[in-house]
Short mmCIF file of C-alpha atoms in Angstrom, two decimals:
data_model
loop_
_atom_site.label_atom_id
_atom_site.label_comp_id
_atom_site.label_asym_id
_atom_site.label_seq_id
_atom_site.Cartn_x
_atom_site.Cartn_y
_atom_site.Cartn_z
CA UNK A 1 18.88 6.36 12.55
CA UNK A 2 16.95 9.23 11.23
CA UNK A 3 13.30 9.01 9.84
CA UNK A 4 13.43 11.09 6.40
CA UNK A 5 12.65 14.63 7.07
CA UNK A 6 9.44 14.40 4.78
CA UNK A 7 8.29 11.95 7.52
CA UNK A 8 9.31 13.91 10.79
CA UNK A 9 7.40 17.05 9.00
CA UNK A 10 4.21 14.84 8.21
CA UNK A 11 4.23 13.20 11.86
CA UNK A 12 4.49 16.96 13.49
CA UNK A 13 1.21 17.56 11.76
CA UNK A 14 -0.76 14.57 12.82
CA UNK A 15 0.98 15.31 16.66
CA UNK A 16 -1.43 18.57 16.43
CA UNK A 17 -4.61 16.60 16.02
CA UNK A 18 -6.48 15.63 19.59
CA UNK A 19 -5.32 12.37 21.29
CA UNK A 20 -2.76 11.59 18.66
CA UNK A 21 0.89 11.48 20.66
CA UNK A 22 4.16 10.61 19.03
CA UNK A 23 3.62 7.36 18.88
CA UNK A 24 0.43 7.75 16.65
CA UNK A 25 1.68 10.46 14.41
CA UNK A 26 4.41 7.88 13.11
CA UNK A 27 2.16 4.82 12.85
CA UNK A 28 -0.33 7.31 10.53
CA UNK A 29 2.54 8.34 8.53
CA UNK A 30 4.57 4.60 8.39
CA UNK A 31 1.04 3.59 7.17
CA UNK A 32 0.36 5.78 4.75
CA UNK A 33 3.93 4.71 2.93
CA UNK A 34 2.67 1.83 1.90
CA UNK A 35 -0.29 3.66 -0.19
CA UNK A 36 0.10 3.78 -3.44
CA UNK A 37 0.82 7.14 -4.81
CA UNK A 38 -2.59 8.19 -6.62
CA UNK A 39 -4.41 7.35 -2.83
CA UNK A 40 -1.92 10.19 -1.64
CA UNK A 41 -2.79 12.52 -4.04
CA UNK A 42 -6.41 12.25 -3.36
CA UNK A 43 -6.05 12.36 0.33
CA UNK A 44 -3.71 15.18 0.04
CA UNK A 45 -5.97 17.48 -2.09
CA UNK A 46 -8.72 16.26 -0.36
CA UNK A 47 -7.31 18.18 2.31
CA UNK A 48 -5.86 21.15 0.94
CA UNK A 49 -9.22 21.93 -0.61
CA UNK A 50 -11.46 21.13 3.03
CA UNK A 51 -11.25 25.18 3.31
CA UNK A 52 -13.08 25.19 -0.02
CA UNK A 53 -15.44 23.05 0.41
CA UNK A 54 -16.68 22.81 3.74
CA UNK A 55 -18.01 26.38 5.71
CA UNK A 56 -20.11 26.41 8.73
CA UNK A 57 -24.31 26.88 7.88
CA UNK A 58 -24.80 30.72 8.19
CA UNK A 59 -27.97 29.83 10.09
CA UNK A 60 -27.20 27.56 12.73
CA UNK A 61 -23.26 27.27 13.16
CA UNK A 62 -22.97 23.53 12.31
CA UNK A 63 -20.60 22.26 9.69
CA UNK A 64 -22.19 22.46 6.16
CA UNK A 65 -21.11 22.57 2.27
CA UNK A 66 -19.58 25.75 2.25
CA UNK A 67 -21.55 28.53 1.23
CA UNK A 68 -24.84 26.43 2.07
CA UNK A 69 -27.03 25.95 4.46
CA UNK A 70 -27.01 22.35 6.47
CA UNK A 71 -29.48 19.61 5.75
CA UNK A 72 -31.11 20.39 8.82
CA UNK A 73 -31.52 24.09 8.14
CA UNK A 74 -32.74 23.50 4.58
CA UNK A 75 -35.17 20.83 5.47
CA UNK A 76 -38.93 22.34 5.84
CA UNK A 77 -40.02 19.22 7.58
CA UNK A 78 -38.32 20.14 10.66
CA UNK A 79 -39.52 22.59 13.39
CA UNK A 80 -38.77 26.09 13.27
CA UNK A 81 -40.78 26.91 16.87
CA UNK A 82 -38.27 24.60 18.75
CA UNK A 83 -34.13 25.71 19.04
CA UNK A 84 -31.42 23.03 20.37
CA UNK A 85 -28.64 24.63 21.49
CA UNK A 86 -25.17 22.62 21.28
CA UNK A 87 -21.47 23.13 21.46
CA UNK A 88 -19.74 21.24 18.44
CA UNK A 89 -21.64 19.48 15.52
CA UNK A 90 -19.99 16.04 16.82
CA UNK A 91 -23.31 16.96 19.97
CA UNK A 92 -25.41 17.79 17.12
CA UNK A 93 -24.88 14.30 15.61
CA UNK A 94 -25.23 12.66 19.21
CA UNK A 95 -28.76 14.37 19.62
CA UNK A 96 -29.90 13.64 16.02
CA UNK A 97 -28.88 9.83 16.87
CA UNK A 98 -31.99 10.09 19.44
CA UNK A 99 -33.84 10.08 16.15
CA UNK A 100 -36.71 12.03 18.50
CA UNK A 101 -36.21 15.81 18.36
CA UNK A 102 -37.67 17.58 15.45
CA UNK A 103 -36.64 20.89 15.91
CA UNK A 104 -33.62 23.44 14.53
CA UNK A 105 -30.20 23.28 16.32
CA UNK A 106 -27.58 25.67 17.39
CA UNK A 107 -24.10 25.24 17.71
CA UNK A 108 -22.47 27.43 19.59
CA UNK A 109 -18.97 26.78 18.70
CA UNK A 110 -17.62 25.61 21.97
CA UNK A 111 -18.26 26.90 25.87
CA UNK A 112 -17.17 29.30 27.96
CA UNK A 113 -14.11 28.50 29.83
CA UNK A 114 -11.66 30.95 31.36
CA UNK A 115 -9.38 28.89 31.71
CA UNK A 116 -8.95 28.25 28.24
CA UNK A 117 -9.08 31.69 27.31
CA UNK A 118 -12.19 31.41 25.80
CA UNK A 119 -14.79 33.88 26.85
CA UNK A 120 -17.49 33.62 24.63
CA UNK A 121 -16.11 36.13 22.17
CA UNK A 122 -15.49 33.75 19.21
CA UNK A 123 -19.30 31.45 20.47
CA UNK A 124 -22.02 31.80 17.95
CA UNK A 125 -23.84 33.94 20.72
CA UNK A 126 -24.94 36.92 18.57
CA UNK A 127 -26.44 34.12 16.11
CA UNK A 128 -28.37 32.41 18.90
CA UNK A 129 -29.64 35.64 20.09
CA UNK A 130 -30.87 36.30 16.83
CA UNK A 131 -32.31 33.49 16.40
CA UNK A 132 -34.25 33.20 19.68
CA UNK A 133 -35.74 36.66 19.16
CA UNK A 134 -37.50 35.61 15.89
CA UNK A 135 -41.19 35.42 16.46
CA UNK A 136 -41.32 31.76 15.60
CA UNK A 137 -39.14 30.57 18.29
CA UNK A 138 -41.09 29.32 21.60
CA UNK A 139 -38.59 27.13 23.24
CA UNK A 140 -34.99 27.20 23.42
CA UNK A 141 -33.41 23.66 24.75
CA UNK A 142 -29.95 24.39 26.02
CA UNK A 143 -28.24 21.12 25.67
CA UNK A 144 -24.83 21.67 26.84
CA UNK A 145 -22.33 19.61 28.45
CA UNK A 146 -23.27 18.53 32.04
CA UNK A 147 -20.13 19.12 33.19
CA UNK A 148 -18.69 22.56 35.37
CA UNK A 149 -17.95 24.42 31.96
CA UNK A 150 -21.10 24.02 30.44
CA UNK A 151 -23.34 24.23 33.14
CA UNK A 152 -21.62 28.00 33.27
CA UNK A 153 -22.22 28.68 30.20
CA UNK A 154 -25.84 27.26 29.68
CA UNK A 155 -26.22 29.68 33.14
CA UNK A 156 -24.71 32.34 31.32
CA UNK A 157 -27.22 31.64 28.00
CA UNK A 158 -30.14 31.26 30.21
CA UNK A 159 -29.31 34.63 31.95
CA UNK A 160 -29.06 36.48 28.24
CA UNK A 161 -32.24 34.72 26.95
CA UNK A 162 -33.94 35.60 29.77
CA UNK A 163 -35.69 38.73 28.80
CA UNK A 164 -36.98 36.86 25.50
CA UNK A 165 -40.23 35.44 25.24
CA UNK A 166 -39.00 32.00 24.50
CA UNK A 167 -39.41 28.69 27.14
CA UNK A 168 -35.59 28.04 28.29
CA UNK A 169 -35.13 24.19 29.05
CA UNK A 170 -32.36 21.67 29.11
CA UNK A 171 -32.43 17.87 28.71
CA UNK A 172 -33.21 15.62 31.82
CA UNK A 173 -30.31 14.51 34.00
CA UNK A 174 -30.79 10.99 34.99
CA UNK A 175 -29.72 6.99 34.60
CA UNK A 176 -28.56 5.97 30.83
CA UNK A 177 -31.16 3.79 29.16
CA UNK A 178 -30.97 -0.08 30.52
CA UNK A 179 -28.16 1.39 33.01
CA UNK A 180 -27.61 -0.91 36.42
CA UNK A 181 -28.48 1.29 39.20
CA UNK A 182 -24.86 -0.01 41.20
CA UNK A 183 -22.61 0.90 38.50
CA UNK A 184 -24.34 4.92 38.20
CA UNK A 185 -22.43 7.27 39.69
CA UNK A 186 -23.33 9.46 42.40
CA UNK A 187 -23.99 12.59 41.09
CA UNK A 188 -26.12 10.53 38.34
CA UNK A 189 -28.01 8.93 40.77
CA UNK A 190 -28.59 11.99 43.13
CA UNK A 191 -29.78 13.74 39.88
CA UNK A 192 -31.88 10.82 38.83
CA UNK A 193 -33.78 10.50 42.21
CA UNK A 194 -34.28 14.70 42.18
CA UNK A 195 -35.91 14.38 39.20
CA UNK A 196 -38.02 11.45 40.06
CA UNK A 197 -41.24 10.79 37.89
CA UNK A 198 -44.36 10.23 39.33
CA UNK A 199 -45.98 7.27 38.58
CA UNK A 200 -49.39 7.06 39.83
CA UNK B 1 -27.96 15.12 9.49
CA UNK B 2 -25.55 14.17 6.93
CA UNK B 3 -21.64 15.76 7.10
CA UNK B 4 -20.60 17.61 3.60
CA UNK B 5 -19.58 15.04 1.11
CA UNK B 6 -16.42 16.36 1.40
CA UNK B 7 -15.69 15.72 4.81
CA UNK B 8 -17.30 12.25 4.41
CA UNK B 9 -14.62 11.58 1.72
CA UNK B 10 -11.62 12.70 4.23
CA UNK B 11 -13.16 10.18 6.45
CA UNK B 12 -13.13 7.33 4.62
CA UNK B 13 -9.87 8.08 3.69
CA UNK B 14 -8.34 8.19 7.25
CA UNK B 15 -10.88 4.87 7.85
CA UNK B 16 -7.97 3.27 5.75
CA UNK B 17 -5.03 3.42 8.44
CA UNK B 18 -4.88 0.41 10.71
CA UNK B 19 -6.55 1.19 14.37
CA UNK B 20 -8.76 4.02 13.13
CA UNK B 21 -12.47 3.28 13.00
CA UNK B 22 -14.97 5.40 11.52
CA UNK B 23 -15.04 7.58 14.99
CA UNK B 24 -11.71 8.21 14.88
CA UNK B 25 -11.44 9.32 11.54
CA UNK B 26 -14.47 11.97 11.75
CA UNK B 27 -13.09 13.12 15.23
CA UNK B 28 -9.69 13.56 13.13
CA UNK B 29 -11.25 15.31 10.21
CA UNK B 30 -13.92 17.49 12.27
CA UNK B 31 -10.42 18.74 14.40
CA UNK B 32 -8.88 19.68 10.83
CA UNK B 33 -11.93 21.96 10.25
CA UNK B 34 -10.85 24.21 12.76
CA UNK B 35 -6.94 24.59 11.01
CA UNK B 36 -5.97 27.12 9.22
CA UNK B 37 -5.87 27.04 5.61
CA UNK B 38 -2.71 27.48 5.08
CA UNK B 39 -1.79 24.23 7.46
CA UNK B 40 -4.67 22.51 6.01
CA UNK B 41 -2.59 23.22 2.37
CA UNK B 42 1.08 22.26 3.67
CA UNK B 43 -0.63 19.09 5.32
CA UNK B 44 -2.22 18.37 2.21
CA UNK B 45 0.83 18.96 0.15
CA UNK B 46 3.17 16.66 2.48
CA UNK B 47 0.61 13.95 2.07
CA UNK B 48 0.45 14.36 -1.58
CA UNK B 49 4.24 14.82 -1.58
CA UNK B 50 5.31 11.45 0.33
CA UNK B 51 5.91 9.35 -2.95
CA UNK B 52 8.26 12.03 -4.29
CA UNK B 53 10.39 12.96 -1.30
CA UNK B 54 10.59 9.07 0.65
CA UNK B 55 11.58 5.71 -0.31
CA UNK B 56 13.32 2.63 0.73
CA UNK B 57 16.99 2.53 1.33
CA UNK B 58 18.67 0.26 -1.92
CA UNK B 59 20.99 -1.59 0.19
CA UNK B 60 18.97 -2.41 3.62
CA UNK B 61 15.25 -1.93 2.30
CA UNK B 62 14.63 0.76 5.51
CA UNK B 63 12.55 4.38 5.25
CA UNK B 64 14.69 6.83 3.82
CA UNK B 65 14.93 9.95 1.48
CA UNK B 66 13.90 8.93 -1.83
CA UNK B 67 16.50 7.98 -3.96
CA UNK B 68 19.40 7.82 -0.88
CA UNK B 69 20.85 5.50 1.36
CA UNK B 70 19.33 5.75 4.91
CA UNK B 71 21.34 7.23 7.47
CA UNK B 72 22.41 4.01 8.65
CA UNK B 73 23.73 2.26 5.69
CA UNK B 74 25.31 5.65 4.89
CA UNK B 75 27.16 5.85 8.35
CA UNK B 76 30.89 4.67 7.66
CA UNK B 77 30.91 3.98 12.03
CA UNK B 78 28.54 1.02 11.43
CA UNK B 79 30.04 -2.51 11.91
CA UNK B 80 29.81 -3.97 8.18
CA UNK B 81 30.01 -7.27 9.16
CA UNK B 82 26.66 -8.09 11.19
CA UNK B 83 23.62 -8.14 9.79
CA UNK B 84 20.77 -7.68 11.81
CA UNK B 85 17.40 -8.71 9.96
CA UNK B 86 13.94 -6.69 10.95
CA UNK B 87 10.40 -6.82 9.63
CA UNK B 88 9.33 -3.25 9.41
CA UNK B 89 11.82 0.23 9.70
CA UNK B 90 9.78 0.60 13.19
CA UNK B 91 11.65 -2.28 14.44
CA UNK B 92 14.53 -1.14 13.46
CA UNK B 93 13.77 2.38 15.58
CA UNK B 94 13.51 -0.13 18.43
CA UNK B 95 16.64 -2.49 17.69
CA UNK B 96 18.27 1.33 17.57
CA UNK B 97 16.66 2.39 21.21
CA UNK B 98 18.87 -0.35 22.49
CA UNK B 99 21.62 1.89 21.59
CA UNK B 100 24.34 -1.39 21.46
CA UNK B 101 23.56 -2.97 17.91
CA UNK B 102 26.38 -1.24 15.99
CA UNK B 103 26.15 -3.31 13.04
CA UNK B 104 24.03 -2.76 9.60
CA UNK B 105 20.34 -4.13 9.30
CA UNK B 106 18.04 -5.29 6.46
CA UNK B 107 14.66 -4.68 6.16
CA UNK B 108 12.62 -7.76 5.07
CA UNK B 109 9.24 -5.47 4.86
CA UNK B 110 6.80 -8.05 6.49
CA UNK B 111 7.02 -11.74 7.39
CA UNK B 112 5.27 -14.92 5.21
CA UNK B 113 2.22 -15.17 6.84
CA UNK B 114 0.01 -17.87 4.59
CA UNK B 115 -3.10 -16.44 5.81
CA UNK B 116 -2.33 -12.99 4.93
CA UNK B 117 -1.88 -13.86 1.49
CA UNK B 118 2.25 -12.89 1.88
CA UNK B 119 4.03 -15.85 0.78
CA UNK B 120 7.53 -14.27 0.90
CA UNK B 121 7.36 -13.19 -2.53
CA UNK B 122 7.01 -9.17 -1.86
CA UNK B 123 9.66 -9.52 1.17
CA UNK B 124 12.90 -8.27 0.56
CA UNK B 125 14.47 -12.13 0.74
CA UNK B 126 16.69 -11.16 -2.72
CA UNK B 127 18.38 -8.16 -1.06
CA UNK B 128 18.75 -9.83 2.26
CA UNK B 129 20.44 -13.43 0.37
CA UNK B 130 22.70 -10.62 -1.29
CA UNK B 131 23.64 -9.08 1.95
CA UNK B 132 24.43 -12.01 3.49
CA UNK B 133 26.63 -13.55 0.81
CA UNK B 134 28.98 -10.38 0.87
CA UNK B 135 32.56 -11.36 2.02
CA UNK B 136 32.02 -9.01 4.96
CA UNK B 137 29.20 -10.17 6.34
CA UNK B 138 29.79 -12.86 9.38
CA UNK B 139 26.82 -12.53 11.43
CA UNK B 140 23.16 -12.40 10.48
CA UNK B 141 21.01 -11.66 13.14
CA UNK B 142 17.62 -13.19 12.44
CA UNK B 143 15.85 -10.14 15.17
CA UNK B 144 12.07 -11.45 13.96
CA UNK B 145 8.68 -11.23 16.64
CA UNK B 146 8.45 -14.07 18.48
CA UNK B 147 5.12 -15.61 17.68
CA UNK B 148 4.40 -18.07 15.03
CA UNK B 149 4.79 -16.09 12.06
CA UNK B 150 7.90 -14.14 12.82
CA UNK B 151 9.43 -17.85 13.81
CA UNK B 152 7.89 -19.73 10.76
CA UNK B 153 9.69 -16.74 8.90
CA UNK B 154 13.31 -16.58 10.73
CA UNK B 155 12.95 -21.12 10.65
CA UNK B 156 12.47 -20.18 7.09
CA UNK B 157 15.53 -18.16 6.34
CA UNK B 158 17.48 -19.83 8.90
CA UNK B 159 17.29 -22.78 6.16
CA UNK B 160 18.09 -19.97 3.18
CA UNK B 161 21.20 -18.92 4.51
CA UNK B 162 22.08 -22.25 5.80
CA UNK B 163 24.24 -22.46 2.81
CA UNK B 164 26.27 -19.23 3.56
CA UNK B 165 29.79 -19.03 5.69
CA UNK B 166 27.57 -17.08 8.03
CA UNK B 167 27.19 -17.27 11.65
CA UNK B 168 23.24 -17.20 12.39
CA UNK B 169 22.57 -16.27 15.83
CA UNK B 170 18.89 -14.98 17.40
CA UNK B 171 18.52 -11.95 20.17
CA UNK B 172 18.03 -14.12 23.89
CA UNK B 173 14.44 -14.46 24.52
CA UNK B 174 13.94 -13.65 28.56
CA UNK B 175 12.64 -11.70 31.26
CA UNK B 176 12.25 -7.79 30.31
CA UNK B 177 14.80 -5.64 31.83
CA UNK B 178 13.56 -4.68 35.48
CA UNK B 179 10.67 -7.14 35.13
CA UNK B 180 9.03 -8.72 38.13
CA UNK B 181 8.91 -12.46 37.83
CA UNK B 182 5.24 -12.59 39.36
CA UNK B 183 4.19 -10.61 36.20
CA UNK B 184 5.51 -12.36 33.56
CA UNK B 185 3.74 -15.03 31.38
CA UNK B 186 4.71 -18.21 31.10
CA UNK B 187 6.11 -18.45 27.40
CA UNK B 188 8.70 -15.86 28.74
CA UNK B 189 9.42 -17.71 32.13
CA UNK B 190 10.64 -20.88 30.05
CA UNK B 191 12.69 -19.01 27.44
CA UNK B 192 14.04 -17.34 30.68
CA UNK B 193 14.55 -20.47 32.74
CA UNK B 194 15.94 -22.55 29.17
CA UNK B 195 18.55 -19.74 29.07
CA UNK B 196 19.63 -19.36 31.83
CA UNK B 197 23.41 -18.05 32.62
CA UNK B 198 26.19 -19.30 34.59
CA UNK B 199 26.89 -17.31 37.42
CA UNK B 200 30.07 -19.11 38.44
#
């Protein structure tokens, strides 16, 4: 028994997508032959036209109405004097959910990682150069990935910026909010008790 | 922070398949913003496409090209006198994996589950009653899940065909092949133990 070919060709597609296997490609597509046939066509041209509709905001790299700038960019209410630097608009969403920081983001598009062959070349780095040097920019908050990869390239960032008259900062390292202290980790913890707060 | 409408839209959309929760689907859709366009347009297009190019298979009810017989019921090798009865095409696939069933199969497309709402009356019980009466036919295999609603479902046509000059048989409920009896669960333990074969 052979699945129809229009159903092996659909299922290769949803195999390219992250964390979808085999297994999950077929359930997607099995599902989506019991929709009825005007939910396809929507869902179908609402993907053929993503190209057209959805660009990356020219000022800060995050995904935007193409041709436009983001909400964040076009909203005067937030700070122009403070720069967040992230790696992928899903981090952008994660810091906005602190519902804290005011300022302008950057997203940079990815990291640096060698061994994935990217080098930085196709990184928003020009654009967060430019942006850094403008005169209202005072602090640039590198919020990258805590891990090997993008505590290289935040190194690498800090080492470019470095000549600018900007404050270079990253977020604190420490225990989650309402964590246990015996199910943290080690390096957690060791970062947690390095960066201990006085209290007095 | 608010995604493009248009990406919200896509969301929602894969929000629809079972086991995909809103994170899912925007980790899905944010991965399709960095296709191409011209996979973004043949993904659309196969999506859009499905109605035209698959269907169900006339005589057993399975996934197939539209308008044709599925490879199975088209296969002159298949043994037309057993029947094996499925819920879905998938577990047909795994009837298949077995790689000993050698008869034909027919699709029923669900199972009467009362609290679902499916009462039997959008299964395929009119094809399968037609199957089974076929001069041919000698065996149906009633190959249902074994909790409560695939047994309500096979008790239920068990009494249908009752009628019929048709052997009804069951596949043997028992230990998994290569299963090790401290990890099995108790339901399968008696089905095993009930079952049990002669060695003499």
């Amino acid at each position: 028994m052979k699945f129809p070919e229009a159903v092996e060709e659909l299922t290769e597609y949803f195999k390219l997508l992250p964390g979808i296997g085999r297994r999950g490609a077929e359930r997607i597509v099995l599902a989506m032959l019991d929709w009825d046939e005007s939910l396809l066509h929507s869902l179908g041209n609402a993907i053929a036209d993503l190209p057209k509709n959805v660009g990356r905001c020219p000022e800060c790299g995050a995904i935007a109405p193409a041709g436009k700038l983001c909400s964040i960019c076009s909203d005067p209410r937030r700070d122009d004097s403070l720069l967040c630097v992230v790696e992928t608009t899903t981090q952008l969403f994660a810091v906005e959910k602190g519902n804290s920081y005011r300022g302008k983001y950057l997203v940079l598009g990815g990291r640096i990682s060698p061994l994935d062959g990217e080098d930085g070349s196709s990184l928003n780095i020009a654009l967060l150069k430019e942006r850094a040097a403008r005169k209202e920019t005072r602090e640039v908050i590198l919020a990258l990935s805590s891990d090997v990869e993008g505590r290289a390239t935040a190194a690498f960032l800090a080492e470019l910026l470095s000549g600018l008259p900007v404050k270079l900062t990253r977020p604190a390292l420490g225990l989650p909010a309402g964590a246990n202290l015996s199910y943290a980790d080690g390096a957690t913890i060791a970062a947690a008790f390095s960066g201990r707060i006085d209290l007095q």
